[in-house]
Tab-separated table of C-alpha atoms and ligand atoms in Angstrom:
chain	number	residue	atom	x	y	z
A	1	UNK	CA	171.945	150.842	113.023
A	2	UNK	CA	172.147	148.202	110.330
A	3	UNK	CA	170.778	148.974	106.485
A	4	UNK	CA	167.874	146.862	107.535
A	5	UNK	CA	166.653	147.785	110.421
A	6	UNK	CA	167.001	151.267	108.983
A	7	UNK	CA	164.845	150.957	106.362
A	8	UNK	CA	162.325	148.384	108.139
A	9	UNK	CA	161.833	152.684	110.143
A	10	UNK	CA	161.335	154.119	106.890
A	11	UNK	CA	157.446	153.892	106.034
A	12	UNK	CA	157.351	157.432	103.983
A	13	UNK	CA	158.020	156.056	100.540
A	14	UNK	CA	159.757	159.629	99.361
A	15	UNK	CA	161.755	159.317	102.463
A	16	UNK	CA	162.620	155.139	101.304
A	17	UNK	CA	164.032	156.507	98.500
A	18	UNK	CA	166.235	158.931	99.421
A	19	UNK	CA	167.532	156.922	102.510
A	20	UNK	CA	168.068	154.395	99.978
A	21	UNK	CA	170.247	156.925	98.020
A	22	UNK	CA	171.895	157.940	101.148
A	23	UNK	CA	173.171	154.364	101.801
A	24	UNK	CA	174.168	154.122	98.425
A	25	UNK	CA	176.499	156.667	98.590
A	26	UNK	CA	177.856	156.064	101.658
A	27	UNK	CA	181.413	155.574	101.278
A	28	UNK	CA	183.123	152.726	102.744
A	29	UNK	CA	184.944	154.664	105.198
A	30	UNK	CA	182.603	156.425	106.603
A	31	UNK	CA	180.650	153.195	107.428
A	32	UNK	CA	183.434	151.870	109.067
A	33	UNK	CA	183.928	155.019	111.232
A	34	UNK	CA	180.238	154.183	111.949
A	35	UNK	CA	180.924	150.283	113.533
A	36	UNK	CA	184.038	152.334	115.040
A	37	UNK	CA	182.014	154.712	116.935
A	38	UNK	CA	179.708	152.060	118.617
A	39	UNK	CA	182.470	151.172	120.698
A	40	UNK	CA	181.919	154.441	122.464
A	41	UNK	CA	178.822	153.965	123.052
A	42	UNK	CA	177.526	154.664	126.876
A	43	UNK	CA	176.173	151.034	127.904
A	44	UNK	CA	172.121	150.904	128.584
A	45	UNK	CA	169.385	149.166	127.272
A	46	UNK	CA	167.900	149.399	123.730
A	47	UNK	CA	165.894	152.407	122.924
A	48	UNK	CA	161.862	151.191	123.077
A	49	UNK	CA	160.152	151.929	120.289
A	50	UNK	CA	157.580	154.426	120.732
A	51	UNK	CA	153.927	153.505	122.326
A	52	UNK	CA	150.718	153.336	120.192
A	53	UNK	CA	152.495	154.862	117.186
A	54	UNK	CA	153.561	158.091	118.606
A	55	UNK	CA	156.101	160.535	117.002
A	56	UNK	CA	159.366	160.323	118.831
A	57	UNK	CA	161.192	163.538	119.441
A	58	UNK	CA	164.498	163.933	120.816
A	59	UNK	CA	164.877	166.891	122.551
A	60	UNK	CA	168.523	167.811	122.907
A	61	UNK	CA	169.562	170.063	125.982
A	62	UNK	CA	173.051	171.144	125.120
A	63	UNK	CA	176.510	170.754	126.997
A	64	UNK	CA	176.100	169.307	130.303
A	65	UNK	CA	179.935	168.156	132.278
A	66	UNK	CA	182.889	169.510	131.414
A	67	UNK	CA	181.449	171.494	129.355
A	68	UNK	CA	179.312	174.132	131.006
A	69	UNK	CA	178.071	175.761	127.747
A	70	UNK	CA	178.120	180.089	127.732
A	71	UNK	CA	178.318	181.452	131.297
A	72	UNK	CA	176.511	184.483	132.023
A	73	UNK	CA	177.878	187.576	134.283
A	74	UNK	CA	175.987	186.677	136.985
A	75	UNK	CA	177.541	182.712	136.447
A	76	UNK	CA	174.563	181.018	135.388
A	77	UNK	CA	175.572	178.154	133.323
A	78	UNK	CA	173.802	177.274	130.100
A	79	UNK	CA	173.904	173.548	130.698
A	80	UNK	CA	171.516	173.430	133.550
A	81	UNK	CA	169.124	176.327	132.012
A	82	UNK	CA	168.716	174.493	129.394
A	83	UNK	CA	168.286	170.829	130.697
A	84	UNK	CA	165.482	172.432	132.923
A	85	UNK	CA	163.946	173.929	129.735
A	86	UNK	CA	163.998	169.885	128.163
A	87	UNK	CA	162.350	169.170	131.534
A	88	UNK	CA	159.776	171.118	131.132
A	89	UNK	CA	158.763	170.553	127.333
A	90	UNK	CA	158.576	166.997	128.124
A	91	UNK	CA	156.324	167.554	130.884
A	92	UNK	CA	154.111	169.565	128.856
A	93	UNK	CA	153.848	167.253	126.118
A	94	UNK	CA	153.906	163.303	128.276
A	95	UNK	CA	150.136	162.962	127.726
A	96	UNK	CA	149.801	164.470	124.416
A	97	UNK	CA	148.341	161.648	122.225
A	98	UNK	CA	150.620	161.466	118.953
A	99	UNK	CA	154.243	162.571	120.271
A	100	UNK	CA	156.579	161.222	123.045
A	101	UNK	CA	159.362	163.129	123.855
A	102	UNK	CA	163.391	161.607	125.179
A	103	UNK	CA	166.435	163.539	126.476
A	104	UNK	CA	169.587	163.395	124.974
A	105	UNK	CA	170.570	163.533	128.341
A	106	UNK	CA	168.535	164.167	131.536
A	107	UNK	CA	171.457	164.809	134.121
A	108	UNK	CA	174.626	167.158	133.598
A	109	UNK	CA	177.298	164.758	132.055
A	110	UNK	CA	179.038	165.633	128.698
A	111	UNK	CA	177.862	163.953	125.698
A	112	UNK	CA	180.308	164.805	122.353
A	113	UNK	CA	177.882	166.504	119.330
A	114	UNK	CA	178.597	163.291	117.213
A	115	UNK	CA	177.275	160.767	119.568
A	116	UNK	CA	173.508	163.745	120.211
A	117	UNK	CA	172.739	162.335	116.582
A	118	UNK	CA	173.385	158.938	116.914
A	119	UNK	CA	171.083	158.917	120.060
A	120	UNK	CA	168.540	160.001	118.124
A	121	UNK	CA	168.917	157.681	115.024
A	122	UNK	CA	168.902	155.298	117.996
A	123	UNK	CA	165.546	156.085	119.368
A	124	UNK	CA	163.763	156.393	115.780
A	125	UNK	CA	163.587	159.831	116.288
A	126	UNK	CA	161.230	161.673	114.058
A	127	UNK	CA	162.762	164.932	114.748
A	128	UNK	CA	165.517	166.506	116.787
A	129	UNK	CA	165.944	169.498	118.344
A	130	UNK	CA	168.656	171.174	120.468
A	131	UNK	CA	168.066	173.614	123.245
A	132	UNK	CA	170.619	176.469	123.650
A	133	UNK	CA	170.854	179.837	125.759
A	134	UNK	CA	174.159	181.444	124.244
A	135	UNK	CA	176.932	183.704	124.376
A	136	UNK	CA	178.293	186.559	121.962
A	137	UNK	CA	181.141	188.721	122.651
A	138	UNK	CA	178.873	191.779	122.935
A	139	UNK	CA	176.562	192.015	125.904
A	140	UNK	CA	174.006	193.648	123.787
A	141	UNK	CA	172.785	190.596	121.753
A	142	UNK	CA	169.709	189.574	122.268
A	143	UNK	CA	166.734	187.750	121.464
A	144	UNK	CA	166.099	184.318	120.532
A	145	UNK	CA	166.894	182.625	116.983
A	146	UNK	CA	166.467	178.911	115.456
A	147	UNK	CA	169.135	177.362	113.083
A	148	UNK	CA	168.645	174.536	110.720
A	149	UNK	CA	171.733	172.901	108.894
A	150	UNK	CA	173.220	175.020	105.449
A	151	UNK	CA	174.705	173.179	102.957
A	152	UNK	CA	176.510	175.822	101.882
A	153	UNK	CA	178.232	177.246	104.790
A	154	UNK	CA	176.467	180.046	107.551
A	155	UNK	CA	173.692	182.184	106.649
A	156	UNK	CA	175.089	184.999	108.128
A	157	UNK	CA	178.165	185.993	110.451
A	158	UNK	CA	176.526	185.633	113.637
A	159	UNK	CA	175.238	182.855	112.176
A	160	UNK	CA	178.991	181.220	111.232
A	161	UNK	CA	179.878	182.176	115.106
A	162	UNK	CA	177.633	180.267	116.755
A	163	UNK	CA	178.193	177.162	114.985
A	164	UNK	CA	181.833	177.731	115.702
A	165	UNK	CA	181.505	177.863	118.961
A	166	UNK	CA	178.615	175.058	119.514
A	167	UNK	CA	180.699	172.893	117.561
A	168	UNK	CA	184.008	173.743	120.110
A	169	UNK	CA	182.048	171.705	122.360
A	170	UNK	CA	184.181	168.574	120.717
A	171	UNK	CA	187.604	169.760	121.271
A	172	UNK	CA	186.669	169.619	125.265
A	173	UNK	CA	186.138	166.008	124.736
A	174	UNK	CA	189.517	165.250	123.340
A	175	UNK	CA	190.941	164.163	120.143
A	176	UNK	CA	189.156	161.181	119.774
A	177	UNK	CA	186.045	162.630	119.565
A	178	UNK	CA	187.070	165.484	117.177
A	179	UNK	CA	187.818	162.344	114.691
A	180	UNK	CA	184.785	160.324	115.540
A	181	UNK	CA	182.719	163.826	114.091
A	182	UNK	CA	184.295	163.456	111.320
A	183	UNK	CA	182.228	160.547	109.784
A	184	UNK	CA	179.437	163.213	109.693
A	185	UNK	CA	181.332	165.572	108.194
A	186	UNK	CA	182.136	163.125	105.532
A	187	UNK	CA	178.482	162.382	104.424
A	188	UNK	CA	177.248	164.845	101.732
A	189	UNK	CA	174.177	163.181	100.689
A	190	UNK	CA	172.900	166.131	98.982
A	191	UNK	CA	169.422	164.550	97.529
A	192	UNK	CA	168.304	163.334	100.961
A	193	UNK	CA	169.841	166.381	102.853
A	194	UNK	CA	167.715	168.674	101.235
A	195	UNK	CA	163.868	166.590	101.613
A	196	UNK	CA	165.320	166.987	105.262
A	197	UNK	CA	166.453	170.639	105.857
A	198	UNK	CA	163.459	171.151	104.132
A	199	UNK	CA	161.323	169.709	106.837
A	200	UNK	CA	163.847	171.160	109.049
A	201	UNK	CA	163.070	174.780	107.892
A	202	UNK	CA	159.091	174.081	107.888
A	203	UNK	CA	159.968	173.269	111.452
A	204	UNK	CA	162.310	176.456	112.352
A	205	UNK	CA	159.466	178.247	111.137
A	206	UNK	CA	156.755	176.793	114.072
A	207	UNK	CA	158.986	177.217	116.492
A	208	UNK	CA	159.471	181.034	115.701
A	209	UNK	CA	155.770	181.668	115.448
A	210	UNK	CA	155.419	180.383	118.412
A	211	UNK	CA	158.285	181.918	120.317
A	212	UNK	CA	157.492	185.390	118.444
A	213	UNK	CA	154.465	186.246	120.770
A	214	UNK	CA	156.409	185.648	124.257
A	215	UNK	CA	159.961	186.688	123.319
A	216	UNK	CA	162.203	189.144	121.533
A	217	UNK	CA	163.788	187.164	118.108
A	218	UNK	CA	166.949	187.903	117.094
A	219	UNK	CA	166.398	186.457	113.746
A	220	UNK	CA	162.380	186.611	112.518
A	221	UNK	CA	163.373	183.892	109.729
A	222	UNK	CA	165.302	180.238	110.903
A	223	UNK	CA	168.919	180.544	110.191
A	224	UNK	CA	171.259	178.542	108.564
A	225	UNK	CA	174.386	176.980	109.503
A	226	UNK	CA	176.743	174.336	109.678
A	227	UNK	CA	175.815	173.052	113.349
A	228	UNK	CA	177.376	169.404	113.579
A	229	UNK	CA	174.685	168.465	116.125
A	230	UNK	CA	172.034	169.096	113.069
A	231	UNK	CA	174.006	166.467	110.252
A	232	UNK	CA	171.293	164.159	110.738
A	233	UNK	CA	170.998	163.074	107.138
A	234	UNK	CA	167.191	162.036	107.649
A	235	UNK	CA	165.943	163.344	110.920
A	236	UNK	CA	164.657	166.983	110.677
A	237	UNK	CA	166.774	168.805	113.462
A	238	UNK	CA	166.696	172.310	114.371
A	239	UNK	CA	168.844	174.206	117.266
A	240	UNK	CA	167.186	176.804	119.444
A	241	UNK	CA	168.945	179.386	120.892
A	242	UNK	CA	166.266	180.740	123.438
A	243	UNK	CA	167.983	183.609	124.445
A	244	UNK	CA	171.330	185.294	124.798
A	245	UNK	CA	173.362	184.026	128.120
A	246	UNK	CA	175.146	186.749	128.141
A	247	UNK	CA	173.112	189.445	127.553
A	248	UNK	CA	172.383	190.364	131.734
A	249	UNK	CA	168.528	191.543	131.053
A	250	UNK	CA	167.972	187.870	129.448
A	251	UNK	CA	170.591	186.180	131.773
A	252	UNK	CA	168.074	187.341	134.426
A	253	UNK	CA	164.680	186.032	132.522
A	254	UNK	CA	166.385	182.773	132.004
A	255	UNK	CA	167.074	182.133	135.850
A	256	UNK	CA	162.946	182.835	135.752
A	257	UNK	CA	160.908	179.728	136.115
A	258	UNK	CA	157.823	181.739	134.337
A	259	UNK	CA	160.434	182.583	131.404
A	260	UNK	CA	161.389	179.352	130.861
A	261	UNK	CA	158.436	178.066	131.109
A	262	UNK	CA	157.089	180.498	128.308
A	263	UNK	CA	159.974	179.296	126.333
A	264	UNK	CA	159.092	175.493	126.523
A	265	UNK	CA	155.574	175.766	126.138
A	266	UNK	CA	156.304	177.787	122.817
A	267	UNK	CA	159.100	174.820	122.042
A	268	UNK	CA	156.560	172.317	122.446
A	269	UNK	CA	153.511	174.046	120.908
A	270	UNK	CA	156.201	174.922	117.657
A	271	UNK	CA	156.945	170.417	117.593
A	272	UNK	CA	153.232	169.708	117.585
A	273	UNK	CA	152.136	172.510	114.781
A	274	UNK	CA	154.706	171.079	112.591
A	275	UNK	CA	153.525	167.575	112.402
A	276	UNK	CA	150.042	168.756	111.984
A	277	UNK	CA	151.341	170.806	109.127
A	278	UNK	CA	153.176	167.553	108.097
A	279	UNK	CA	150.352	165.387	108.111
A	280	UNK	CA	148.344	167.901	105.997
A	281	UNK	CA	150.791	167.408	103.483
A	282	UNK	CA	150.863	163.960	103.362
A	283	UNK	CA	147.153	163.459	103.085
B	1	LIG	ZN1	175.086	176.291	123.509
C-alpha cells in the first residue's frame, strides 16, 4: 500500500497522526523490503472495500499446508479445527449490520505469518484476529487464552513458548520467507504501537468475557507476547488460542461441532462488544 492510499483509510484523526509518525520513521530499508515482498504476493483481484461502511475484520485461521499446526493424540490437526472455527464466526456475523468479516485463508494452503498482516492491511482491515487450538509439551494444559503483541518481550513463559512456536511456522516456508518477516521485525514505531496494543488489549479483554462463560481460561487477563502475526503497526490484532490441542479432554471438545460452535459465537460476540465499546469512546 502506497503512503497515500494509506492515509486516504485513515479517518480517526489520533490514528492520522500516529500513522503519519509511523511513516516517518520508517526506515528506508524496510520500505524497500516492503515493494520486495509484493512480488510474493498470491495473484487475485483487489480487496473490495467494505459495503455500506461496515467494519472489516480479518479473521485469521492459523497454519493451513505444510504446516499442519499442533497435532493432537488422537491426530486432529489444528489447521482444519481452526479454519472451521473462521467458518463459523463468519457465518454468524454475514448479516450483522456494521461488520463484515474475510479469511486469511478459506482452504488449507500455507500462508507465511508475514504475508497474514499484509492481507489484512490489504483489505482495510479494522482489526485482526488469529484463531489457534495449541500444543504444550505437557498434556495437562488447558484452557483457552488471548495474546496481544508486547513490546517488551513475553508476558510470561508460557507466554514466550507459544510465540516461539507460532512464529516456527516461517522456517517451514523456507529461507526466503524467514527474511521477508524481517521487515516487521524492523519497525519499532513505538508511539503508534502503543494507541494500537492498546485497542488490542481493550479487545483481548471482550473476547475473554465472552469466552469465560462457555470455556475453561488458561489466562483470565490477555497475554502478551511477541507473536509476528500481531506486528500490525495500526490494525488492533489479537491471537486466540481456543483451547489446548493437546490436552486429550479438549482435543475431544474441539472435534465437537457444539464446542466450536460455542467458541465462535463467543469470538464473534467478543469483535462486536469491542467496537461498541470503541464507538462509546469516540463519541
Ligand atoms: Zn497455532
Amino acid at each position: 500500500m502506497n503512503k497515500i492510499s494509506l492515509l486516504k483509510r485513515l479517518t480517526n484523526r489520533r490514528q492520522l497522526i500516529l500513522s503519519g509518525l509511523a511513516l516517518a520513521i520508517l526506515s528506508p530499508r524496510a520500505i524497500q523490503a516492503k515493494e520486495e515482498q509484493a512480488t510474493l504476493r498470491p495473484r487475485h483481484a483487489p480487496p473490495k472495500p467494505a459495503s455500506n461502511g461496515k467494519r472489516i475484520v480479518m479473521i485469521d485461521p492459523g497454519h493451513g499446508g505444510i504446516d499442519s499446526g499442533a497435532v493432537g493424540q488422537e491426530g486432529s490437526e489444528e489447521k482444519h479445527i481452526v479454519l472451521e472455527i473462521a467458518n463459523t464466526v463468519r457465518t454468524l456475523l454475514q448479516n450483522h449490520p456494521k461488520v463484515e468479516v474475510r479469511l486469511t485463508r478459506d482452504s488449507d494452503h500455507f500462508i507465511p505469518l508475514y504475508q497474514r498482516v499484509e492481507i489484512a492491511h490489504q483489505h482495510g482491515a479494522n482489526l485482526f484476529m488469529s484463531i489457534h487450538a495449541d500444543g504444550y509439551t505437557s498434556p495437562e494444559a488447558n484452557g483457552a487464552s488471548v495474546f496481544a503483541l508486547s513490546n517488551r518481550g513475553a508476558s510470561s513463559a508460557m507466554a514466550r513458548y507459544m510465540s516461539q512456536r507460532e512464529n516456527d511456522a516461517d522456517k517451514l516456508g523456507g529461507a526466503e520467507v524467514q527474511q521477508k518477516d524481517h521487515y516487521l521485525n524492523q519497525i519499532l514505531f513505538d508511539l503508534v504501537q502503543t494507541d494500537t496494543i492498546r485497542n488490542s488489549l481493550t479487545l483481548g479483554k471482550h473476547v475473554l468475557d465472552q469466552i469465560r462463560p462457555v470455556h475453561h481460561l488458561h489466562s483470565q487477563h490477555t497475554e502478551q507476547a511477541a507473536f509476528a502475526v500481531l506486528k500490525s503497526p495500526s490494525i488492533p490484532s489479537v491471537l486466540v488460542e481456543t483451547s489446548f490441542i493437546t490436552n486429550p479432554r479438549e482435543e475431544q471438545l474441539l472435534g465437537t461441532h457444539a464446542f466450536r460452535q460455542k467458541i465462535a459465537s463467543a469470538i464473534a460476540d467478543g469483535i462486536v462488544n469491542y467496537f461498541d465499546e470503541y464507538d462509546r469512546r469516540q463519541a
